[in-house]
Amino acid sequence: MTFEANENVLCFHGPLLYEAKILKTDWRVLDPPHGDEGPVYLVHYRGWKQTWDEWVPESRALKMNEANLAKQASLKESYPGKKKAVPKTSGTTESSDRGKKRAKDTSVDKEEEFTKRPEIKVPIPDSLKAQLVDDWENITKHQQLVPLPRTPNVVQILDMYRDSKKEKKGKSDEIFQEVLSGIKTYFDKCLGNLLLYRFERQQYVDIRKRNTGKEDSEIYGGEHLLRLFVQFPMLIAHTQMDQDSINALRENLVDVLKWMQKNHKELLLSEYENASPAYQSIVKS
């Protein structure tokens, strides 16, 4: 085994690297349908609750060294959704100070309310996590892009999933339909603000100009839909849904991911297109 118990490592959770400690090691079947075996590690993510502890294959762990710490920083810098600093203003008055205090108190109350909410986990299968990592490397390191418009796009993927459930289970309940509609809505609202890497933003501007009558879910496909599932725990935590609704939503999201895992060859890219030198120079500038 590459790693030992009690060793500090960097571990992929979605497309980002986090500091973690290996609690246990084991050797087991990694991919039951194919019978592949290999080392696995029970990791605890530093600063996270124990409920996030999980067994991971060796492919998700990296040695704690300068090169991999630099990779961690690069991933964090390029990942969409990074918070921007809010500029401070000078010359505040006493009344504005009181207003700031009230705003601060309200913010603290909301933060306390948020931290008290139960944690929501949407487990992503390891093969799809590997897809997310490949996605990041192809785009941010190799400066390649997802060819757009994608076929199948997000709307088509959700329709394919809906049809598969109708055929096998006759599933047509109201919650099921609402979840699929909600996934599409979240995708259209989040793509431009939360799901794009910096290198993809010029492509987004260009493709929107050429497809003014279409929604993002009719242009982008499974690669970007996967990124939305990484963000869902955070997005759901900021809603006012009750626990029963959250549990029902989580159950449906997990089922979508399992279906995507089974059909990944049809839904997800194996190769990305090279961006032209002219395009690369625009993006870099």
PDB file of C-alpha atoms in Angstrom:
ATOM      1  CA  MET A   1       0.000   0.000   0.000  1.00  0.00           C
ATOM      2  CA  THR A   2       1.159   3.517  -0.819  1.00  0.00           C
ATOM      3  CA  PHE A   3      -0.207   5.033   2.411  1.00  0.00           C
ATOM      4  CA  GLU A   4      -0.240   3.954   6.053  1.00  0.00           C
ATOM      5  CA  ALA A   5      -2.649   4.375   8.957  1.00  0.00           C
ATOM      6  CA  ASN A   6      -2.283   7.746  10.757  1.00  0.00           C
ATOM      7  CA  GLU A   7      -0.601   9.291   7.701  1.00  0.00           C
ATOM      8  CA  ASN A   8      -1.673  12.810   6.697  1.00  0.00           C
ATOM      9  CA  VAL A   9      -2.609  13.020   3.013  1.00  0.00           C
ATOM     10  CA  LEU A  10      -4.478  15.127   0.481  1.00  0.00           C
ATOM     11  CA  CYS A  11      -7.688  13.526  -0.702  1.00  0.00           C
ATOM     12  CA  PHE A  12     -10.048  14.317  -3.562  1.00  0.00           C
ATOM     13  CA  HIS A  13     -13.659  14.992  -2.564  1.00  0.00           C
ATOM     14  CA  GLY A  14     -15.361  15.963  -5.797  1.00  0.00           C
ATOM     15  CA  PRO A  15     -12.953  18.059  -7.899  1.00  0.00           C
ATOM     16  CA  LEU A  16     -11.112  19.605  -4.910  1.00  0.00           C
ATOM     17  CA  LEU A  17      -8.331  18.347  -2.639  1.00  0.00           C
ATOM     18  CA  TYR A  18      -8.712  18.400   1.139  1.00  0.00           C
ATOM     19  CA  GLU A  19      -6.329  17.629   3.977  1.00  0.00           C
ATOM     20  CA  ALA A  20      -7.185  14.261   5.508  1.00  0.00           C
ATOM     21  CA  LYS A  21      -5.850  11.642   7.904  1.00  0.00           C
ATOM     22  CA  ILE A  22      -5.880   7.931   7.143  1.00  0.00           C
ATOM     23  CA  LEU A  23      -7.634   6.074   9.958  1.00  0.00           C
ATOM     24  CA  LYS A  24      -7.578   2.529   8.567  1.00  0.00           C
ATOM     25  CA  THR A  25      -6.335   0.616   5.533  1.00  0.00           C
ATOM     26  CA  ASP A  26      -7.840  -2.389   3.766  1.00  0.00           C
ATOM     27  CA  TRP A  27      -7.743  -4.395   0.534  1.00  0.00           C
ATOM     28  CA  ARG A  28     -11.046  -5.119  -1.137  1.00  0.00           C
ATOM     29  CA  VAL A  29     -12.962  -5.400  -4.406  1.00  0.00           C
ATOM     30  CA  LEU A  30     -13.190  -1.900  -5.909  1.00  0.00           C
ATOM     31  CA  ASP A  31     -15.427  -2.587  -8.880  1.00  0.00           C
ATOM     32  CA  PRO A  32     -17.667  -5.588  -8.108  1.00  0.00           C
ATOM     33  CA  PRO A  33     -18.947  -6.135 -11.674  1.00  0.00           C
ATOM     34  CA  HIS A  34     -15.388  -6.504 -12.956  1.00  0.00           C
ATOM     35  CA  GLY A  35     -13.769  -8.023  -9.882  1.00  0.00           C
ATOM     36  CA  ASP A  36     -10.915  -5.504  -9.698  1.00  0.00           C
ATOM     37  CA  GLU A  37      -9.229  -5.371  -6.299  1.00  0.00           C
ATOM     38  CA  GLY A  38      -7.016  -2.782  -4.659  1.00  0.00           C
ATOM     39  CA  PRO A  39      -6.119  -0.832  -1.524  1.00  0.00           C
ATOM     40  CA  VAL A  40      -8.714   1.395   0.135  1.00  0.00           C
ATOM     41  CA  TYR A  41      -8.373   3.857   2.997  1.00  0.00           C
ATOM     42  CA  LEU A  42     -10.754   5.159   5.635  1.00  0.00           C
ATOM     43  CA  VAL A  43     -10.064   8.906   5.753  1.00  0.00           C
ATOM     44  CA  HIS A  44     -11.120  11.707   8.083  1.00  0.00           C
ATOM     45  CA  TYR A  45     -11.195  15.159   6.475  1.00  0.00           C
ATOM     46  CA  ARG A  46      -9.519  17.800   8.620  1.00  0.00           C
ATOM     47  CA  GLY A  47     -12.075  20.272   9.994  1.00  0.00           C
ATOM     48  CA  TRP A  48     -15.047  18.133   8.897  1.00  0.00           C
ATOM     49  CA  LYS A  49     -17.406  16.170  11.117  1.00  0.00           C
ATOM     50  CA  GLN A  50     -16.902  12.413  11.477  1.00  0.00           C
ATOM     51  CA  THR A  51     -20.063  11.864   9.430  1.00  0.00           C
ATOM     52  CA  TRP A  52     -17.958  12.751   6.368  1.00  0.00           C
ATOM     53  CA  ASP A  53     -15.402   9.974   7.057  1.00  0.00           C
ATOM     54  CA  GLU A  54     -15.366   7.583   4.104  1.00  0.00           C
ATOM     55  CA  TRP A  55     -13.495   4.750   2.428  1.00  0.00           C
ATOM     56  CA  VAL A  56     -11.660   5.912  -0.684  1.00  0.00           C
ATOM     57  CA  PRO A  57      -9.604   4.098  -3.326  1.00  0.00           C
ATOM     58  CA  GLU A  58      -5.903   4.868  -3.652  1.00  0.00           C
ATOM     59  CA  SER A  59      -6.562   6.927  -6.804  1.00  0.00           C
ATOM     60  CA  ARG A  60      -8.195   9.651  -4.680  1.00  0.00           C
ATOM     61  CA  ALA A  61      -5.295  10.116  -2.262  1.00  0.00           C
ATOM     62  CA  LEU A  62      -2.058  12.065  -2.749  1.00  0.00           C
ATOM     63  CA  LYS A  63       1.084  12.409  -0.662  1.00  0.00           C
ATOM     64  CA  MET A  64       1.327  15.506   1.494  1.00  0.00           C
ATOM     65  CA  ASN A  65       4.196  17.306  -0.257  1.00  0.00           C
ATOM     66  CA  GLU A  66       4.898  20.710  -1.798  1.00  0.00           C
ATOM     67  CA  ALA A  67       3.927  19.688  -5.335  1.00  0.00           C
ATOM     68  CA  ASN A  68       0.553  18.317  -4.274  1.00  0.00           C
ATOM     69  CA  LEU A  69      -0.112  21.253  -1.933  1.00  0.00           C
ATOM     70  CA  ALA A  70       0.475  23.509  -4.941  1.00  0.00           C
ATOM     71  CA  LYS A  71      -2.004  21.400  -6.908  1.00  0.00           C
ATOM     72  CA  GLN A  72      -4.521  21.803  -4.065  1.00  0.00           C
ATOM     73  CA  ALA A  73      -4.103  25.589  -4.147  1.00  0.00           C
ATOM     74  CA  SER A  74      -4.431  25.650  -7.949  1.00  0.00           C
ATOM     75  CA  LEU A  75      -7.646  23.620  -7.807  1.00  0.00           C
ATOM     76  CA  LYS A  76      -9.129  25.918  -5.182  1.00  0.00           C
ATOM     77  CA  GLU A  77      -8.165  29.018  -7.168  1.00  0.00           C
ATOM     78  CA  SER A  78      -9.655  27.808 -10.449  1.00  0.00           C
ATOM     79  CA  TYR A  79     -12.784  26.142  -9.089  1.00  0.00           C
ATOM     80  CA  PRO A  80     -16.058  27.982  -9.782  1.00  0.00           C
ATOM     81  CA  GLY A  81     -17.978  29.540  -6.950  1.00  0.00           C
ATOM     82  CA  LYS A  82     -14.979  31.069  -5.172  1.00  0.00           C
ATOM     83  CA  LYS A  83     -16.085  33.949  -2.953  1.00  0.00           C
ATOM     84  CA  LYS A  84     -14.856  37.413  -3.859  1.00  0.00           C
ATOM     85  CA  ALA A  85     -13.665  39.853  -1.238  1.00  0.00           C
ATOM     86  CA  VAL A  86     -16.032  42.725  -0.539  1.00  0.00           C
ATOM     87  CA  PRO A  87     -14.226  46.095  -0.634  1.00  0.00           C
ATOM     88  CA  LYS A  88     -14.405  48.179   2.527  1.00  0.00           C
ATOM     89  CA  THR A  89     -15.407  51.848   2.574  1.00  0.00           C
ATOM     90  CA  SER A  90     -13.997  54.552   4.811  1.00  0.00           C
ATOM     91  CA  GLY A  91     -15.569  57.523   6.615  1.00  0.00           C
ATOM     92  CA  THR A  92     -18.406  55.632   8.290  1.00  0.00           C
ATOM     93  CA  THR A  93     -20.687  57.551  10.665  1.00  0.00           C
ATOM     94  CA  GLU A  94     -22.025  56.469  14.031  1.00  0.00           C
ATOM     95  CA  SER A  95     -25.408  55.640  12.507  1.00  0.00           C
ATOM     96  CA  SER A  96     -23.825  53.531   9.806  1.00  0.00           C
ATOM     97  CA  ASP A  97     -21.794  51.763  12.488  1.00  0.00           C
ATOM     98  CA  ARG A  98     -25.035  50.882  14.281  1.00  0.00           C
ATOM     99  CA  GLY A  99     -26.479  49.690  10.981  1.00  0.00           C
ATOM    100  CA  LYS A 100     -23.426  47.556  10.395  1.00  0.00           C
ATOM    101  CA  LYS A 101     -23.750  46.058  13.872  1.00  0.00           C
ATOM    102  CA  ARG A 102     -27.395  45.138  13.233  1.00  0.00           C
ATOM    103  CA  ALA A 103     -26.450  43.665   9.867  1.00  0.00           C
ATOM    104  CA  LYS A 104     -23.596  41.767  11.492  1.00  0.00           C
ATOM    105  CA  ASP A 105     -25.880  40.419  14.228  1.00  0.00           C
ATOM    106  CA  THR A 106     -28.412  39.328  11.610  1.00  0.00           C
ATOM    107  CA  SER A 107     -25.649  37.681   9.597  1.00  0.00           C
ATOM    108  CA  VAL A 108     -24.416  35.828  12.693  1.00  0.00           C
ATOM    109  CA  ASP A 109     -27.964  34.645  13.456  1.00  0.00           C
ATOM    110  CA  LYS A 110     -28.369  33.331   9.918  1.00  0.00           C
ATOM    111  CA  GLU A 111     -24.982  31.636  10.056  1.00  0.00           C
ATOM    112  CA  GLU A 112     -25.852  29.978  13.376  1.00  0.00           C
ATOM    113  CA  GLU A 113     -29.187  28.851  11.919  1.00  0.00           C
ATOM    114  CA  PHE A 114     -27.379  27.431   8.887  1.00  0.00           C
ATOM    115  CA  THR A 115     -24.746  25.556  10.943  1.00  0.00           C
ATOM    116  CA  LYS A 116     -27.489  23.976  13.071  1.00  0.00           C
ATOM    117  CA  ARG A 117     -29.214  22.509  10.026  1.00  0.00           C
ATOM    118  CA  PRO A 118     -28.607  18.774   9.516  1.00  0.00           C
ATOM    119  CA  GLU A 119     -25.836  17.895   7.103  1.00  0.00           C
ATOM    120  CA  ILE A 120     -26.895  16.787   3.651  1.00  0.00           C
ATOM    121  CA  LYS A 121     -24.774  14.273   1.790  1.00  0.00           C
ATOM    122  CA  VAL A 122     -25.242  13.429  -1.878  1.00  0.00           C
ATOM    123  CA  PRO A 123     -22.669  10.648  -2.390  1.00  0.00           C
ATOM    124  CA  ILE A 124     -21.119  10.665  -5.846  1.00  0.00           C
ATOM    125  CA  PRO A 125     -19.952   7.266  -7.166  1.00  0.00           C
ATOM    126  CA  ASP A 126     -16.171   6.946  -7.446  1.00  0.00           C
ATOM    127  CA  SER A 127     -16.247   6.518 -11.227  1.00  0.00           C
ATOM    128  CA  LEU A 128     -18.086   9.847 -11.546  1.00  0.00           C
ATOM    129  CA  LYS A 129     -15.661  11.488  -9.113  1.00  0.00           C
ATOM    130  CA  ALA A 130     -12.868  10.323 -11.415  1.00  0.00           C
ATOM    131  CA  GLN A 131     -14.746  11.954 -14.296  1.00  0.00           C
ATOM    132  CA  LEU A 132     -14.838  15.232 -12.346  1.00  0.00           C
ATOM    133  CA  VAL A 133     -11.084  15.080 -11.772  1.00  0.00           C
ATOM    134  CA  ASP A 134     -10.407  14.317 -15.461  1.00  0.00           C
ATOM    135  CA  ASP A 135     -12.747  17.171 -16.350  1.00  0.00           C
ATOM    136  CA  TRP A 136     -10.734  19.592 -14.215  1.00  0.00           C
ATOM    137  CA  GLU A 137      -7.375  18.421 -15.595  1.00  0.00           C
ATOM    138  CA  ASN A 138      -8.474  18.586 -19.241  1.00  0.00           C
ATOM    139  CA  ILE A 139      -9.801  22.121 -18.857  1.00  0.00           C
ATOM    140  CA  THR A 140      -7.474  23.837 -16.396  1.00  0.00           C
ATOM    141  CA  LYS A 141      -4.203  22.001 -17.098  1.00  0.00           C
ATOM    142  CA  HIS A 142      -4.449  20.994 -20.767  1.00  0.00           C
ATOM    143  CA  GLN A 143      -6.592  23.973 -21.814  1.00  0.00           C
ATOM    144  CA  GLN A 144      -9.142  21.838 -23.589  1.00  0.00           C
ATOM    145  CA  LEU A 145     -12.878  22.482 -23.701  1.00  0.00           C
ATOM    146  CA  VAL A 146     -16.126  20.546 -23.758  1.00  0.00           C
ATOM    147  CA  PRO A 147     -17.443  20.742 -27.347  1.00  0.00           C
ATOM    148  CA  LEU A 148     -20.683  22.700 -27.406  1.00  0.00           C
ATOM    149  CA  PRO A 149     -23.583  22.352 -27.957  1.00  0.00           C
ATOM    150  CA  ARG A 150     -23.467  18.924 -26.269  1.00  0.00           C
ATOM    151  CA  THR A 151     -25.428  15.876 -27.311  1.00  0.00           C
ATOM    152  CA  PRO A 152     -27.054  14.668 -25.189  1.00  0.00           C
ATOM    153  CA  ASN A 153     -27.632  17.951 -23.373  1.00  0.00           C
ATOM    154  CA  VAL A 154     -28.955  18.254 -19.807  1.00  0.00           C
ATOM    155  CA  VAL A 155     -32.603  18.385 -20.916  1.00  0.00           C
ATOM    156  CA  GLN A 156     -32.125  15.228 -23.000  1.00  0.00           C
ATOM    157  CA  ILE A 157     -30.298  13.462 -20.158  1.00  0.00           C
ATOM    158  CA  LEU A 158     -33.127  14.186 -17.726  1.00  0.00           C
ATOM    159  CA  ASP A 159     -35.684  13.022 -20.304  1.00  0.00           C
ATOM    160  CA  MET A 160     -33.697   9.790 -20.823  1.00  0.00           C
ATOM    161  CA  TYR A 161     -33.639   9.220 -17.073  1.00  0.00           C
ATOM    162  CA  ARG A 162     -37.390   9.912 -16.800  1.00  0.00           C
ATOM    163  CA  ASP A 163     -38.135   7.449 -19.604  1.00  0.00           C
ATOM    164  CA  SER A 164     -35.963   4.745 -18.031  1.00  0.00           C
ATOM    165  CA  LYS A 165     -37.914   5.006 -14.778  1.00  0.00           C
ATOM    166  CA  LYS A 166     -41.282   4.931 -16.505  1.00  0.00           C
ATOM    167  CA  GLU A 167     -40.324   1.745 -18.343  1.00  0.00           C
ATOM    168  CA  LYS A 168     -38.929  -0.069 -15.300  1.00  0.00           C
ATOM    169  CA  LYS A 169     -40.974   1.224 -12.370  1.00  0.00           C
ATOM    170  CA  GLY A 170     -43.844   3.186 -13.829  1.00  0.00           C
ATOM    171  CA  LYS A 171     -42.517   6.074 -11.798  1.00  0.00           C
ATOM    172  CA  SER A 172     -44.607   9.191 -12.411  1.00  0.00           C
ATOM    173  CA  ASP A 173     -45.283  10.563  -8.926  1.00  0.00           C
ATOM    174  CA  GLU A 174     -45.396  14.309  -8.329  1.00  0.00           C
ATOM    175  CA  ILE A 175     -42.187  14.465  -6.252  1.00  0.00           C
ATOM    176  CA  PHE A 176     -40.240  12.639  -8.956  1.00  0.00           C
ATOM    177  CA  GLN A 177     -41.408  15.114 -11.598  1.00  0.00           C
ATOM    178  CA  GLU A 178     -40.674  18.093  -9.335  1.00  0.00           C
ATOM    179  CA  VAL A 179     -37.124  16.870  -8.667  1.00  0.00           C
ATOM    180  CA  LEU A 180     -36.318  16.591 -12.382  1.00  0.00           C
ATOM    181  CA  SER A 181     -37.822  20.022 -13.017  1.00  0.00           C
ATOM    182  CA  GLY A 182     -35.834  21.381 -10.067  1.00  0.00           C
ATOM    183  CA  ILE A 183     -32.535  19.941 -11.358  1.00  0.00           C
ATOM    184  CA  LYS A 184     -33.072  21.684 -14.676  1.00  0.00           C
ATOM    185  CA  THR A 185     -33.980  24.973 -12.969  1.00  0.00           C
ATOM    186  CA  TYR A 186     -30.960  24.832 -10.656  1.00  0.00           C
ATOM    187  CA  PHE A 187     -28.699  24.082 -13.618  1.00  0.00           C
ATOM    188  CA  ASP A 188     -29.956  27.052 -15.638  1.00  0.00           C
ATOM    189  CA  LYS A 189     -29.617  29.370 -12.622  1.00  0.00           C
ATOM    190  CA  CYS A 190     -26.215  28.117 -11.462  1.00  0.00           C
ATOM    191  CA  LEU A 191     -24.176  27.409 -14.589  1.00  0.00           C
ATOM    192  CA  GLY A 192     -22.924  30.897 -15.381  1.00  0.00           C
ATOM    193  CA  ASN A 193     -22.289  31.843 -11.740  1.00  0.00           C
ATOM    194  CA  LEU A 194     -21.179  28.629 -10.072  1.00  0.00           C
ATOM    195  CA  LEU A 195     -20.316  25.764 -12.421  1.00  0.00           C
ATOM    196  CA  LEU A 196     -17.745  27.161 -14.855  1.00  0.00           C
ATOM    197  CA  TYR A 197     -13.965  27.174 -14.600  1.00  0.00           C
ATOM    198  CA  ARG A 198     -12.271  30.444 -15.499  1.00  0.00           C
ATOM    199  CA  PHE A 199     -10.931  28.990 -18.751  1.00  0.00           C
ATOM    200  CA  GLU A 200     -14.498  28.193 -19.869  1.00  0.00           C
ATOM    201  CA  ARG A 201     -15.961  31.673 -19.424  1.00  0.00           C
ATOM    202  CA  GLN A 202     -15.075  33.016 -22.858  1.00  0.00           C
ATOM    203  CA  GLN A 203     -16.560  29.892 -24.414  1.00  0.00           C
ATOM    204  CA  TYR A 204     -19.736  30.536 -22.387  1.00  0.00           C
ATOM    205  CA  VAL A 205     -19.963  34.114 -23.709  1.00  0.00           C
ATOM    206  CA  ASP A 206     -19.443  32.917 -27.291  1.00  0.00           C
ATOM    207  CA  ILE A 207     -21.928  30.045 -27.137  1.00  0.00           C
ATOM    208  CA  ARG A 208     -24.617  32.225 -25.551  1.00  0.00           C
ATOM    209  CA  LYS A 209     -24.281  34.723 -28.411  1.00  0.00           C
ATOM    210  CA  ARG A 210     -24.842  31.930 -30.936  1.00  0.00           C
ATOM    211  CA  ASN A 211     -27.746  30.356 -29.031  1.00  0.00           C
ATOM    212  CA  THR A 212     -29.793  33.274 -27.734  1.00  0.00           C
ATOM    213  CA  GLY A 213     -33.072  31.352 -27.858  1.00  0.00           C
ATOM    214  CA  LYS A 214     -31.854  28.391 -25.796  1.00  0.00           C
ATOM    215  CA  GLU A 215     -31.372  27.791 -22.102  1.00  0.00           C
ATOM    216  CA  ASP A 216     -28.042  26.580 -20.695  1.00  0.00           C
ATOM    217  CA  SER A 217     -29.562  23.140 -20.079  1.00  0.00           C
ATOM    218  CA  GLU A 218     -30.142  22.840 -23.856  1.00  0.00           C
ATOM    219  CA  ILE A 219     -26.474  23.616 -24.625  1.00  0.00           C
ATOM    220  CA  TYR A 220     -24.402  21.947 -21.894  1.00  0.00           C
ATOM    221  CA  GLY A 221     -24.306  18.259 -20.995  1.00  0.00           C
ATOM    222  CA  GLY A 222     -23.398  15.650 -18.428  1.00  0.00           C
ATOM    223  CA  GLU A 223     -19.942  17.016 -17.550  1.00  0.00           C
ATOM    224  CA  HIS A 224     -21.393  20.239 -16.188  1.00  0.00           C
ATOM    225  CA  LEU A 225     -24.453  18.485 -14.719  1.00  0.00           C
ATOM    226  CA  LEU A 226     -22.073  16.449 -12.532  1.00  0.00           C
ATOM    227  CA  ARG A 227     -20.586  19.676 -11.151  1.00  0.00           C
ATOM    228  CA  LEU A 228     -24.078  20.723 -10.065  1.00  0.00           C
ATOM    229  CA  PHE A 229     -24.410  17.546  -7.984  1.00  0.00           C
ATOM    230  CA  VAL A 230     -21.187  18.481  -6.160  1.00  0.00           C
ATOM    231  CA  GLN A 231     -22.810  21.801  -5.212  1.00  0.00           C
ATOM    232  CA  PHE A 232     -26.218  20.383  -4.225  1.00  0.00           C
ATOM    233  CA  PRO A 233     -25.442  19.831  -0.493  1.00  0.00           C
ATOM    234  CA  MET A 234     -24.558  23.523  -0.153  1.00  0.00           C
ATOM    235  CA  LEU A 235     -27.501  24.659  -2.271  1.00  0.00           C
ATOM    236  CA  ILE A 236     -30.007  22.507  -0.389  1.00  0.00           C
ATOM    237  CA  ALA A 237     -28.654  23.612   2.996  1.00  0.00           C
ATOM    238  CA  HIS A 238     -29.602  27.203   2.173  1.00  0.00           C
ATOM    239  CA  THR A 239     -33.228  26.345   1.379  1.00  0.00           C
ATOM    240  CA  GLN A 240     -36.127  26.290   3.814  1.00  0.00           C
ATOM    241  CA  MET A 241     -37.152  22.703   3.041  1.00  0.00           C
ATOM    242  CA  ASP A 242     -38.186  20.485   5.938  1.00  0.00           C
ATOM    243  CA  GLN A 243     -36.271  17.287   6.679  1.00  0.00           C
ATOM    244  CA  ASP A 244     -38.815  14.971   4.995  1.00  0.00           C
ATOM    245  CA  SER A 245     -38.597  16.986   1.779  1.00  0.00           C
ATOM    246  CA  ILE A 246     -34.794  16.990   1.948  1.00  0.00           C
ATOM    247  CA  ASN A 247     -34.726  13.214   2.421  1.00  0.00           C
ATOM    248  CA  ALA A 248     -37.031  12.691  -0.560  1.00  0.00           C
ATOM    249  CA  LEU A 249     -34.937  15.022  -2.698  1.00  0.00           C
ATOM    250  CA  ARG A 250     -31.699  13.345  -1.658  1.00  0.00           C
ATOM    251  CA  GLU A 251     -33.109   9.901  -2.490  1.00  0.00           C
ATOM    252  CA  ASN A 252     -33.997  11.035  -5.998  1.00  0.00           C
ATOM    253  CA  LEU A 253     -30.647  12.782  -6.559  1.00  0.00           C
ATOM    254  CA  VAL A 254     -28.761   9.641  -5.523  1.00  0.00           C
ATOM    255  CA  ASP A 255     -30.843   7.591  -7.953  1.00  0.00           C
ATOM    256  CA  VAL A 256     -30.041   9.989 -10.817  1.00  0.00           C
ATOM    257  CA  LEU A 257     -26.316   9.633 -10.055  1.00  0.00           C
ATOM    258  CA  LYS A 258     -26.536   5.835 -10.005  1.00  0.00           C
ATOM    259  CA  TRP A 259     -28.264   5.912 -13.376  1.00  0.00           C
ATOM    260  CA  MET A 260     -25.623   8.278 -14.775  1.00  0.00           C
ATOM    261  CA  GLN A 261     -22.911   5.937 -13.513  1.00  0.00           C
ATOM    262  CA  LYS A 262     -24.473   2.983 -15.354  1.00  0.00           C
ATOM    263  CA  ASN A 263     -24.830   5.020 -18.559  1.00  0.00           C
ATOM    264  CA  HIS A 264     -21.656   7.129 -18.323  1.00  0.00           C
ATOM    265  CA  LYS A 265     -20.294   6.012 -21.716  1.00  0.00           C
ATOM    266  CA  GLU A 266     -23.396   7.390 -23.412  1.00  0.00           C
ATOM    267  CA  LEU A 267     -23.678  10.533 -21.307  1.00  0.00           C
ATOM    268  CA  LEU A 268     -20.113  11.718 -20.644  1.00  0.00           C
ATOM    269  CA  LEU A 269     -17.166  12.656 -22.824  1.00  0.00           C
ATOM    270  CA  SER A 270     -13.984  10.608 -23.050  1.00  0.00           C
ATOM    271  CA  GLU A 271     -12.170  13.300 -25.066  1.00  0.00           C
ATOM    272  CA  TYR A 272     -12.269  17.092 -25.052  1.00  0.00           C
ATOM    273  CA  GLU A 273     -11.533  19.474 -27.915  1.00  0.00           C
ATOM    274  CA  ASN A 274      -8.392  21.609 -28.052  1.00  0.00           C
ATOM    275  CA  ALA A 275      -8.929  25.337 -27.778  1.00  0.00           C
ATOM    276  CA  SER A 276      -7.369  27.294 -30.621  1.00  0.00           C
ATOM    277  CA  PRO A 277      -4.217  29.346 -29.866  1.00  0.00           C
ATOM    278  CA  ALA A 278      -6.156  32.535 -30.616  1.00  0.00           C
ATOM    279  CA  TYR A 279      -8.854  31.556 -28.135  1.00  0.00           C
ATOM    280  CA  GLN A 280      -6.271  30.645 -25.486  1.00  0.00           C
ATOM    281  CA  SER A 281      -4.627  34.047 -25.842  1.00  0.00           C
ATOM    282  CA  ILE A 282      -7.997  35.793 -25.368  1.00  0.00           C
ATOM    283  CA  VAL A 283      -8.728  33.838 -22.223  1.00  0.00           C
ATOM    284  CA  LYS A 284      -5.270  34.372 -20.740  1.00  0.00           C
ATOM    285  CA  SER A 285      -5.433  38.108 -21.323  1.00  0.00           C
TER     286      SER A 285
END
